[in-house]
Amino acid sequence: MHVLKSALALLPTVFLAGAVNAGDLSYTNGEVGYASVDGEIGGVDFDGDGFGVNGSLAVSENVFLTAGDASTEVDFDGSNVDAEFDSYNLCVGALIPLQDNLDLVGTLSWVKVDVEDAGNASGVQLGVGLRGMAAGQLEWGAGID
């Protein structure tokens, strides 16, 4: 069970990638994503994959809201544990433009993860990062949650 709780912290952030958008940065968008997870917790290897959807809405020039839903199936090697993780998140974010096509972004999220046959957990997640346009339709982002 400790392995399952530790894995919960990894899954919500898998689907928090920025959307590609033509031209200037936009904070009103939607995305569908695929995630592949592979790692080790406490000497136990795990791998899995899943899908998610996210939407973002700019509510002012410097504030946006996001919501997301993701489902990931994970297999823990060397054990009989296979689990399905369903995660949900609601987020409020703020941005500070640093220069054309480069923003400093901060987020405050509420995240809930349901684990099949094992219960659920929820909590608050803070994030800070940079988001920018490299060229044309190519967007980049870096941050920490």
CSV table of C-alpha atoms in Angstrom, one decimal:
chain,number,residue,atom,x,y,z
A,1,MET,CA,0.0,0.0,0.0
A,2,HIS,CA,2.9,2.3,0.7
A,3,VAL,CA,4.0,1.9,-3.0
A,4,LEU,CA,0.5,2.8,-4.1
A,5,LYS,CA,0.4,6.0,-2.0
A,6,SER,CA,3.9,7.0,-3.3
A,7,ALA,CA,2.8,6.5,-6.9
A,8,LEU,CA,-0.2,8.7,-6.4
A,9,ALA,CA,2.1,11.7,-6.2
A,10,LEU,CA,3.5,11.0,-9.7
A,11,LEU,CA,0.3,10.6,-11.7
A,12,PRO,CA,-1.5,14.0,-11.6
A,13,THR,CA,1.4,15.8,-13.0
A,14,VAL,CA,1.8,13.5,-15.9
A,15,PHE,CA,-1.1,15.2,-17.8
A,16,LEU,CA,-0.1,18.8,-17.0
A,17,ALA,CA,1.7,19.6,-20.2
A,18,GLY,CA,1.0,22.9,-22.0
A,19,ALA,CA,-1.1,22.9,-25.2
A,20,VAL,CA,0.4,23.9,-28.6
A,21,ASN,CA,-1.1,27.1,-29.9
A,22,ALA,CA,-0.5,29.2,-33.0
A,23,GLY,CA,1.2,32.6,-32.3
A,24,ASP,CA,1.0,34.3,-28.9
A,25,LEU,CA,0.6,32.3,-25.7
A,26,SER,CA,-3.1,31.6,-24.9
A,27,TYR,CA,-4.5,30.4,-21.6
A,28,THR,CA,-7.8,29.3,-23.1
A,29,ASN,CA,-7.4,25.9,-24.7
A,30,GLY,CA,-8.1,22.2,-24.5
A,31,GLU,CA,-6.0,19.1,-24.8
A,32,VAL,CA,-6.1,15.3,-24.9
A,33,GLY,CA,-3.0,13.5,-23.8
A,34,TYR,CA,-1.4,10.1,-23.5
A,35,ALA,CA,1.0,9.3,-20.7
A,36,SER,CA,3.5,6.5,-20.1
A,37,VAL,CA,4.9,6.0,-16.6
A,38,ASP,CA,7.9,3.9,-15.8
A,39,GLY,CA,9.8,4.0,-12.5
A,40,GLU,CA,10.8,2.5,-9.2
A,41,ILE,CA,9.5,3.2,-5.7
A,42,GLY,CA,11.1,1.4,-2.7
A,43,GLY,CA,12.8,-1.2,-4.9
A,44,VAL,CA,9.6,-2.0,-6.7
A,45,ASP,CA,9.5,-1.3,-10.5
A,46,PHE,CA,6.3,-0.1,-12.0
A,47,ASP,CA,5.0,0.8,-15.5
A,48,GLY,CA,1.8,1.8,-17.1
A,49,ASP,CA,-0.1,4.1,-19.4
A,50,GLY,CA,-3.2,6.2,-19.6
A,51,PHE,CA,-5.1,9.0,-21.2
A,52,GLY,CA,-6.3,12.4,-19.9
A,53,VAL,CA,-8.2,15.6,-20.9
A,54,ASN,CA,-7.5,19.1,-19.7
A,55,GLY,CA,-9.1,22.4,-20.3
A,56,SER,CA,-8.0,26.0,-19.5
A,57,LEU,CA,-9.9,29.2,-19.5
A,58,ALA,CA,-8.4,32.7,-19.3
A,59,VAL,CA,-10.6,34.7,-16.9
A,60,SER,CA,-8.5,37.9,-17.1
A,61,GLU,CA,-5.3,39.1,-18.6
A,62,ASN,CA,-3.2,37.5,-15.8
A,63,VAL,CA,-5.5,34.8,-14.3
A,64,PHE,CA,-6.7,31.4,-15.7
A,65,LEU,CA,-8.5,28.3,-14.5
A,66,THR,CA,-7.9,24.7,-15.5
A,67,ALA,CA,-9.6,21.4,-14.9
A,68,GLY,CA,-8.5,17.9,-15.8
A,69,ASP,CA,-9.4,14.3,-15.7
A,70,ALA,CA,-6.9,11.4,-16.2
A,71,SER,CA,-7.0,7.6,-16.0
A,72,THR,CA,-3.8,5.5,-15.8
A,73,GLU,CA,-3.4,1.7,-15.4
A,74,VAL,CA,-0.2,0.7,-13.5
A,75,ASP,CA,1.5,-2.7,-13.1
A,76,PHE,CA,3.8,-3.2,-10.2
A,77,ASP,CA,6.5,-5.8,-11.2
A,78,GLY,CA,7.2,-8.7,-8.8
A,79,SER,CA,3.8,-8.4,-7.2
A,80,ASN,CA,0.2,-9.2,-7.9
A,81,VAL,CA,-0.7,-5.5,-7.7
A,82,ASP,CA,-2.2,-3.9,-10.8
A,83,ALA,CA,-4.1,-0.7,-10.1
A,84,GLU,CA,-6.1,1.9,-12.0
A,85,PHE,CA,-5.6,5.5,-10.9
A,86,ASP,CA,-8.2,8.1,-11.7
A,87,SER,CA,-7.1,11.6,-11.0
A,88,TYR,CA,-9.0,14.9,-11.1
A,89,ASN,CA,-7.7,18.4,-10.7
A,90,LEU,CA,-9.0,22.0,-10.4
A,91,CYS,CA,-6.5,24.8,-10.7
A,92,VAL,CA,-6.3,28.6,-10.5
A,93,GLY,CA,-3.2,30.1,-12.1
A,94,ALA,CA,-1.6,33.5,-12.5
A,95,LEU,CA,1.0,34.7,-14.9
A,96,ILE,CA,3.5,37.5,-15.1
A,97,PRO,CA,4.6,38.4,-18.6
A,98,LEU,CA,8.4,38.6,-18.6
A,99,GLN,CA,8.8,39.5,-22.3
A,100,ASP,CA,7.0,38.8,-25.6
A,101,ASN,CA,6.0,35.1,-25.6
A,102,LEU,CA,7.6,34.4,-22.2
A,103,ASP,CA,5.5,34.1,-19.0
A,104,LEU,CA,6.3,33.3,-15.4
A,105,VAL,CA,3.4,31.0,-14.3
A,106,GLY,CA,2.2,30.1,-10.8
A,107,THR,CA,-0.5,27.6,-10.0
A,108,LEU,CA,-2.5,26.4,-7.0
A,109,SER,CA,-4.4,23.1,-7.6
A,110,TRP,CA,-6.7,20.8,-5.7
A,111,VAL,CA,-6.0,17.2,-6.8
A,112,LYS,CA,-7.9,14.0,-6.1
A,113,VAL,CA,-6.8,10.5,-7.0
A,114,ASP,CA,-9.0,7.4,-6.7
A,115,VAL,CA,-7.2,4.0,-6.7
A,116,GLU,CA,-9.3,1.1,-7.7
A,117,ASP,CA,-10.1,-1.1,-4.7
A,118,ALA,CA,-7.8,0.9,-2.4
A,119,GLY,CA,-9.4,4.2,-1.7
A,120,ASN,CA,-8.6,7.8,-2.6
A,121,ALA,CA,-6.4,10.7,-1.6
A,122,SER,CA,-6.6,14.4,-2.2
A,123,GLY,CA,-4.5,17.5,-1.5
A,124,VAL,CA,-3.2,20.8,-2.6
A,125,GLN,CA,-0.4,21.2,-5.2
A,126,LEU,CA,1.6,24.3,-5.8
A,127,GLY,CA,3.5,25.0,-9.0
A,128,VAL,CA,5.8,27.5,-10.6
A,129,GLY,CA,7.3,27.6,-14.0
A,130,LEU,CA,8.1,29.3,-17.3
A,131,ARG,CA,6.1,29.1,-20.5
A,132,GLY,CA,7.1,30.4,-23.9
A,133,MET,CA,6.9,30.2,-27.6
A,134,ALA,CA,10.0,28.9,-29.3
A,135,ALA,CA,8.8,29.7,-32.9
A,136,GLY,CA,5.6,29.6,-34.9
A,137,GLN,CA,3.5,26.8,-33.3
A,138,LEU,CA,6.2,25.3,-31.0
A,139,GLU,CA,5.6,26.0,-27.3
A,140,TRP,CA,7.9,25.1,-24.5
A,141,GLY,CA,7.5,25.0,-20.7
A,142,ALA,CA,9.5,24.1,-17.6
A,143,GLY,CA,8.4,24.1,-14.0
A,144,ILE,CA,8.1,22.3,-10.7
A,145,ASP,CA,5.1,21.1,-8.8
